[in-house]
Amino acid sequence: MLGHLDVHWQLLPLLLAIGCIVGFLAGLLGVGGAMTMIPVLTLIFTHEGFSPEHVVHIAVATSLATIMFTSLSSMRAHARRGAVLWGVAWGLAPGIVVGSLIGPQIVATMSSALVAALFALFTGVSAVQMLANREPRALRDLPGKPGLFGVGATIGFISSMVGAGGAFLSVPFMVWCNVRIHNAVATSAAIGFPISAAGTLGYMVAGLRQETLPPLSIGYVYVPAAAGIVVASMLTAPIGAQLAHRWPVLRLRRAFACLLVAISGYMVWKAASFGGLAR
């Protein structure tokens, strides 16, 4: 057992490098966490001999665990500028928590192939949105508390299933409801924490029923990977944020979208390699 643990701790330099890249991209482009982490973690965990039955589940859960920490720094930065609409955030939060707790329980019943295919679809849609670079038209006002609860539950449910922070859903929804884009982005950063925290807890609970998870895991969350990525990403995110004001971000977003198309293709291939979508 000790030798097995030593092998996995040797991954720390690689995990730190992934964290640096993820943090930099998140700061520069405002995206990139789950979309870059999950495919790379899937590749690493497969190479390390993690159970094929759970390898994508572990990657998704570990991604959410890292987002839980990195979202806090983003939330604080937006809150200092007074851009977070706390009334909207608190209205969405209860539904987000419920949906984010349920999503992992559903994912736990899916095969790795199906989870990989779901992530490939999410990544492909995100790439198309980035390439189009269109903001949704404001057509209505925000719903009341029951409506916000339902929207929050949907955002939390889908986001926790693909290991994301939810901005790909929450920002378009708020802009559609006449919220200024800057406030929508800031408020989305604030709700990223309850999504990732509840989703991480959900994956921990769902993974407790599994018997073939690697050592140093809490449920589906692989702690060494989460710790290494969190430390590095929190150091490099501010660097990316500073450069965002100097670099041609629109061009970079489109280049990153092309990368996402390749990532989506890889996850489709990965889904096929698992040998079917049934559990």
Coordinates of C-alpha atoms in Angstrom, one line a residue:
M1 CA 0.0 0.0 0.0
L2 CA 2.8 2.5 0.9
G3 CA 4.5 1.9 -2.5
H4 CA 1.2 2.6 -4.2
L5 CA 0.8 5.9 -2.4
D6 CA 4.4 6.9 -3.3
V7 CA 3.6 6.4 -6.9
H8 CA 0.6 8.7 -6.8
W9 CA 2.5 11.4 -4.8
Q10 CA 5.0 11.5 -7.6
L11 CA 2.3 13.1 -9.7
L12 CA 2.5 16.3 -7.6
P13 CA 4.8 18.2 -10.0
L14 CA 2.4 17.4 -12.9
L15 CA -0.6 18.4 -10.8
L16 CA 1.0 21.7 -9.9
A17 CA 1.7 22.4 -13.5
I18 CA -2.0 21.7 -14.4
G19 CA -3.0 24.0 -11.6
C20 CA -0.8 26.8 -13.0
I21 CA -2.3 26.4 -16.5
V22 CA -5.9 26.2 -15.2
G23 CA -5.5 29.2 -12.9
F24 CA -3.9 31.3 -15.6
L25 CA -6.6 30.5 -18.2
A26 CA -9.4 31.1 -15.6
G27 CA -7.9 34.5 -14.8
L28 CA -7.2 35.4 -18.5
L29 CA -10.4 34.2 -20.1
G30 CA -12.8 33.7 -17.2
V31 CA -13.2 30.0 -18.3
G32 CA -11.2 26.9 -18.4
G33 CA -11.4 25.2 -15.0
A34 CA -13.5 22.1 -15.6
M35 CA -13.0 22.1 -19.4
T36 CA -9.3 21.9 -19.2
M37 CA -9.0 19.9 -15.9
I38 CA -11.3 17.0 -16.5
P39 CA -9.9 15.7 -19.8
V40 CA -6.3 15.9 -18.4
L41 CA -7.2 14.3 -15.1
T42 CA -9.0 11.6 -17.0
L43 CA -5.9 10.9 -19.0
I44 CA -3.6 10.9 -15.9
F45 CA -5.9 8.8 -13.8
T46 CA -6.3 6.3 -16.6
H47 CA -2.4 6.1 -16.9
E48 CA -2.1 5.6 -13.2
G49 CA -4.4 2.5 -13.4
F50 CA -7.5 3.9 -11.6
S51 CA -10.6 1.8 -12.1
P52 CA -12.0 2.5 -15.6
E53 CA -15.4 2.2 -14.0
H54 CA -14.8 5.4 -11.9
V55 CA -12.0 7.3 -13.7
V56 CA -14.2 10.0 -15.2
H57 CA -16.3 10.3 -12.0
I58 CA -13.1 10.9 -10.1
A59 CA -12.0 13.6 -12.6
V60 CA -15.3 15.4 -12.4
A61 CA -15.5 15.3 -8.6
T62 CA -11.9 16.4 -8.2
S63 CA -12.5 19.3 -10.6
L64 CA -15.5 20.5 -8.5
A65 CA -13.4 20.3 -5.4
T66 CA -10.8 22.6 -6.8
I67 CA -13.4 25.1 -8.1
M68 CA -14.8 25.3 -4.6
F69 CA -11.6 27.0 -3.4
T70 CA -10.7 29.0 -6.5
S71 CA -14.2 30.4 -6.7
L72 CA -13.8 32.1 -3.4
S73 CA -11.0 34.4 -4.6
S74 CA -13.0 35.3 -7.7
M75 CA -16.1 36.0 -5.6
R76 CA -14.1 38.3 -3.2
A77 CA -12.6 40.2 -6.1
H78 CA -16.0 41.0 -7.6
A79 CA -17.6 41.7 -4.2
R80 CA -14.9 44.3 -3.5
R81 CA -16.0 46.2 -6.7
G82 CA -19.6 46.0 -5.6
A83 CA -20.6 44.1 -8.7
V84 CA -22.3 41.1 -7.1
L85 CA -26.1 41.2 -7.0
W86 CA -26.5 39.5 -3.6
G87 CA -30.3 39.4 -3.8
V88 CA -30.1 37.3 -7.0
A89 CA -27.3 35.2 -5.6
W90 CA -29.3 34.4 -2.4
G91 CA -32.4 33.7 -4.5
L92 CA -30.6 31.1 -6.6
A93 CA -28.5 29.6 -3.8
P94 CA -31.1 27.3 -2.2
G95 CA -32.0 25.7 -5.6
I96 CA -28.4 25.5 -6.5
V97 CA -27.6 23.5 -3.3
V98 CA -30.4 21.1 -3.9
G99 CA -29.6 20.5 -7.6
S100 CA -25.8 20.2 -6.9
L101 CA -26.5 17.5 -4.3
I102 CA -28.7 15.5 -6.6
G103 CA -26.5 15.7 -9.7
P104 CA -23.7 13.5 -8.3
Q105 CA -26.1 10.8 -7.2
I106 CA -27.4 10.6 -10.7
V107 CA -23.8 10.6 -12.2
A108 CA -22.8 7.8 -9.8
T109 CA -25.3 5.5 -11.5
M110 CA -23.9 6.3 -15.0
S111 CA -21.0 4.5 -16.7
S112 CA -17.7 6.3 -17.3
A113 CA -18.5 6.2 -21.0
L114 CA -21.8 8.1 -20.5
V115 CA -20.2 10.7 -18.2
A116 CA -17.4 11.2 -20.7
A117 CA -20.0 11.7 -23.5
L118 CA -22.0 14.1 -21.4
F119 CA -18.8 16.2 -20.7
A120 CA -18.0 16.1 -24.5
L121 CA -21.4 17.5 -25.3
F122 CA -21.0 20.3 -22.6
T123 CA -17.5 21.2 -23.9
G124 CA -18.7 21.3 -27.6
V125 CA -21.6 23.6 -26.8
S126 CA -19.3 25.8 -24.8
A127 CA -16.9 26.0 -27.7
V128 CA -19.7 27.0 -30.1
Q129 CA -20.8 29.8 -27.7
M130 CA -17.3 31.1 -27.4
L131 CA -16.7 31.1 -31.2
A132 CA -20.1 32.9 -31.7
N133 CA -19.2 35.5 -29.0
R134 CA -22.8 36.6 -28.8
E135 CA -24.6 37.9 -25.7
P136 CA -28.2 36.8 -25.3
R137 CA -30.8 39.5 -25.8
A138 CA -32.5 40.8 -22.7
L139 CA -36.2 39.8 -23.1
R140 CA -37.6 39.7 -19.6
D141 CA -37.1 40.5 -15.9
L142 CA -35.8 38.1 -13.2
P143 CA -38.4 35.7 -11.8
G144 CA -39.5 35.7 -8.2
K145 CA -38.2 33.5 -5.5
P146 CA -39.9 30.3 -6.7
G147 CA -38.6 30.9 -10.2
L148 CA -35.1 31.6 -9.0
F149 CA -35.2 28.4 -6.9
G150 CA -36.1 26.4 -10.0
V151 CA -33.5 28.0 -12.2
G152 CA -30.9 27.5 -9.4
A153 CA -31.8 23.9 -9.1
T154 CA -31.3 23.4 -12.9
I155 CA -28.0 25.2 -12.9
G156 CA -26.7 23.3 -9.9
F157 CA -27.9 19.9 -11.3
I158 CA -26.3 20.3 -14.7
S159 CA -23.1 22.0 -13.4
S160 CA -22.4 19.3 -10.8
M161 CA -22.9 16.6 -13.4
V162 CA -20.1 18.0 -15.6
G163 CA -17.9 19.3 -12.8
A164 CA -18.3 23.0 -13.8
G165 CA -18.9 26.2 -11.8
G166 CA -22.1 27.1 -13.6
A167 CA -21.2 30.3 -15.4
F168 CA -22.0 28.8 -18.8
L169 CA -25.7 28.7 -17.7
S170 CA -26.0 31.4 -15.1
V171 CA -24.5 34.3 -17.1
P172 CA -26.7 33.9 -20.2
F173 CA -29.8 33.5 -18.0
M174 CA -29.1 36.7 -16.0
V175 CA -28.3 38.7 -19.2
W176 CA -31.5 37.3 -20.7
C177 CA -33.3 38.8 -17.7
N178 CA -32.0 42.3 -18.1
V179 CA -29.0 42.0 -15.8
R180 CA -25.9 43.9 -17.0
I181 CA -23.2 41.6 -18.2
H182 CA -20.7 42.8 -15.6
N183 CA -23.1 42.1 -12.8
A184 CA -24.1 38.8 -14.3
V185 CA -20.4 37.7 -14.4
A186 CA -19.8 38.9 -10.8
T187 CA -23.0 37.2 -9.5
S188 CA -22.1 34.0 -11.4
A189 CA -18.7 34.0 -9.6
A190 CA -20.6 34.3 -6.3
I191 CA -22.8 31.3 -6.9
G192 CA -19.9 29.2 -8.2
F193 CA -19.0 28.5 -4.5
P194 CA -22.4 26.9 -3.5
I195 CA -22.4 24.9 -6.7
S196 CA -18.9 23.5 -6.2
A197 CA -19.3 23.0 -2.4
A198 CA -22.6 21.1 -2.6
G199 CA -21.5 19.2 -5.7
T200 CA -18.2 18.2 -4.0
L201 CA -20.2 17.0 -0.9
G202 CA -22.5 15.1 -3.2
Y203 CA -19.6 13.3 -5.0
M204 CA -18.0 12.5 -1.6
V205 CA -21.3 10.9 -0.4
A206 CA -21.9 9.1 -3.7
G207 CA -18.4 7.6 -3.7
L208 CA -18.6 6.2 -0.2
R209 CA -20.6 3.3 -1.7
Q210 CA -17.8 2.4 -4.1
E211 CA -15.0 -0.1 -3.2
T212 CA -12.4 0.3 -6.0
L213 CA -11.5 4.0 -5.5
P214 CA -7.8 4.9 -5.1
P215 CA -6.2 5.6 -1.7
L216 CA -6.3 9.1 -0.3
S217 CA -9.8 9.6 -1.9
I218 CA -12.8 11.0 0.0
G219 CA -15.6 9.4 -2.0
Y220 CA -14.9 10.3 -5.6
V221 CA -12.6 13.2 -4.7
Y222 CA -8.9 12.4 -5.1
V223 CA -7.4 14.6 -2.5
P224 CA -3.7 14.8 -3.7
A225 CA -4.8 16.0 -7.1
A226 CA -7.3 18.6 -5.7
A227 CA -4.7 19.9 -3.3
G228 CA -1.9 20.3 -5.9
I229 CA -4.2 22.0 -8.4
V230 CA -5.8 24.4 -5.8
V231 CA -2.4 25.6 -4.6
A232 CA -1.0 26.3 -8.0
S233 CA -4.2 27.8 -9.6
M234 CA -4.7 30.3 -6.8
L235 CA -1.2 31.6 -7.5
T236 CA -1.5 32.0 -11.2
A237 CA -5.1 33.2 -11.6
P238 CA -4.2 36.8 -10.6
I239 CA -1.4 36.8 -13.3
G240 CA -3.9 35.8 -15.9
A241 CA -6.4 38.5 -14.7
Q242 CA -3.7 41.2 -15.1
L243 CA -2.8 40.1 -18.6
A244 CA -6.4 40.0 -19.6
H245 CA -6.3 43.8 -19.8
R246 CA -3.3 43.8 -22.1
W247 CA -3.7 40.8 -24.4
P248 CA -6.3 40.5 -27.3
V249 CA -8.7 38.4 -25.2
L250 CA -11.3 38.0 -28.0
R251 CA -8.7 36.3 -30.2
L252 CA -7.5 34.2 -27.3
R253 CA -11.0 33.1 -26.5
R254 CA -11.5 31.9 -30.1
A255 CA -8.2 30.0 -30.0
F256 CA -9.3 28.4 -26.7
A257 CA -12.6 27.5 -28.3
C258 CA -10.8 25.6 -31.0
L259 CA -8.9 23.8 -28.3
L260 CA -12.2 22.9 -26.7
V261 CA -13.4 21.3 -30.0
A262 CA -10.3 19.1 -29.8
I263 CA -11.0 18.3 -26.1
S264 CA -14.6 17.4 -26.9
G265 CA -13.4 15.1 -29.6
Y266 CA -11.0 13.4 -27.2
M267 CA -13.8 12.8 -24.7
V268 CA -15.9 11.3 -27.4
W269 CA -13.1 9.0 -28.2
K270 CA -12.6 8.2 -24.5
A271 CA -16.3 7.4 -24.2
A272 CA -16.1 5.0 -27.1
S273 CA -13.0 3.4 -25.6
F274 CA -14.8 2.5 -22.4
G275 CA -17.0 0.2 -24.4
G276 CA -20.5 1.5 -24.3
L277 CA -22.8 3.8 -22.4
A278 CA -24.4 1.2 -20.1
R279 CA -23.2 0.8 -16.5

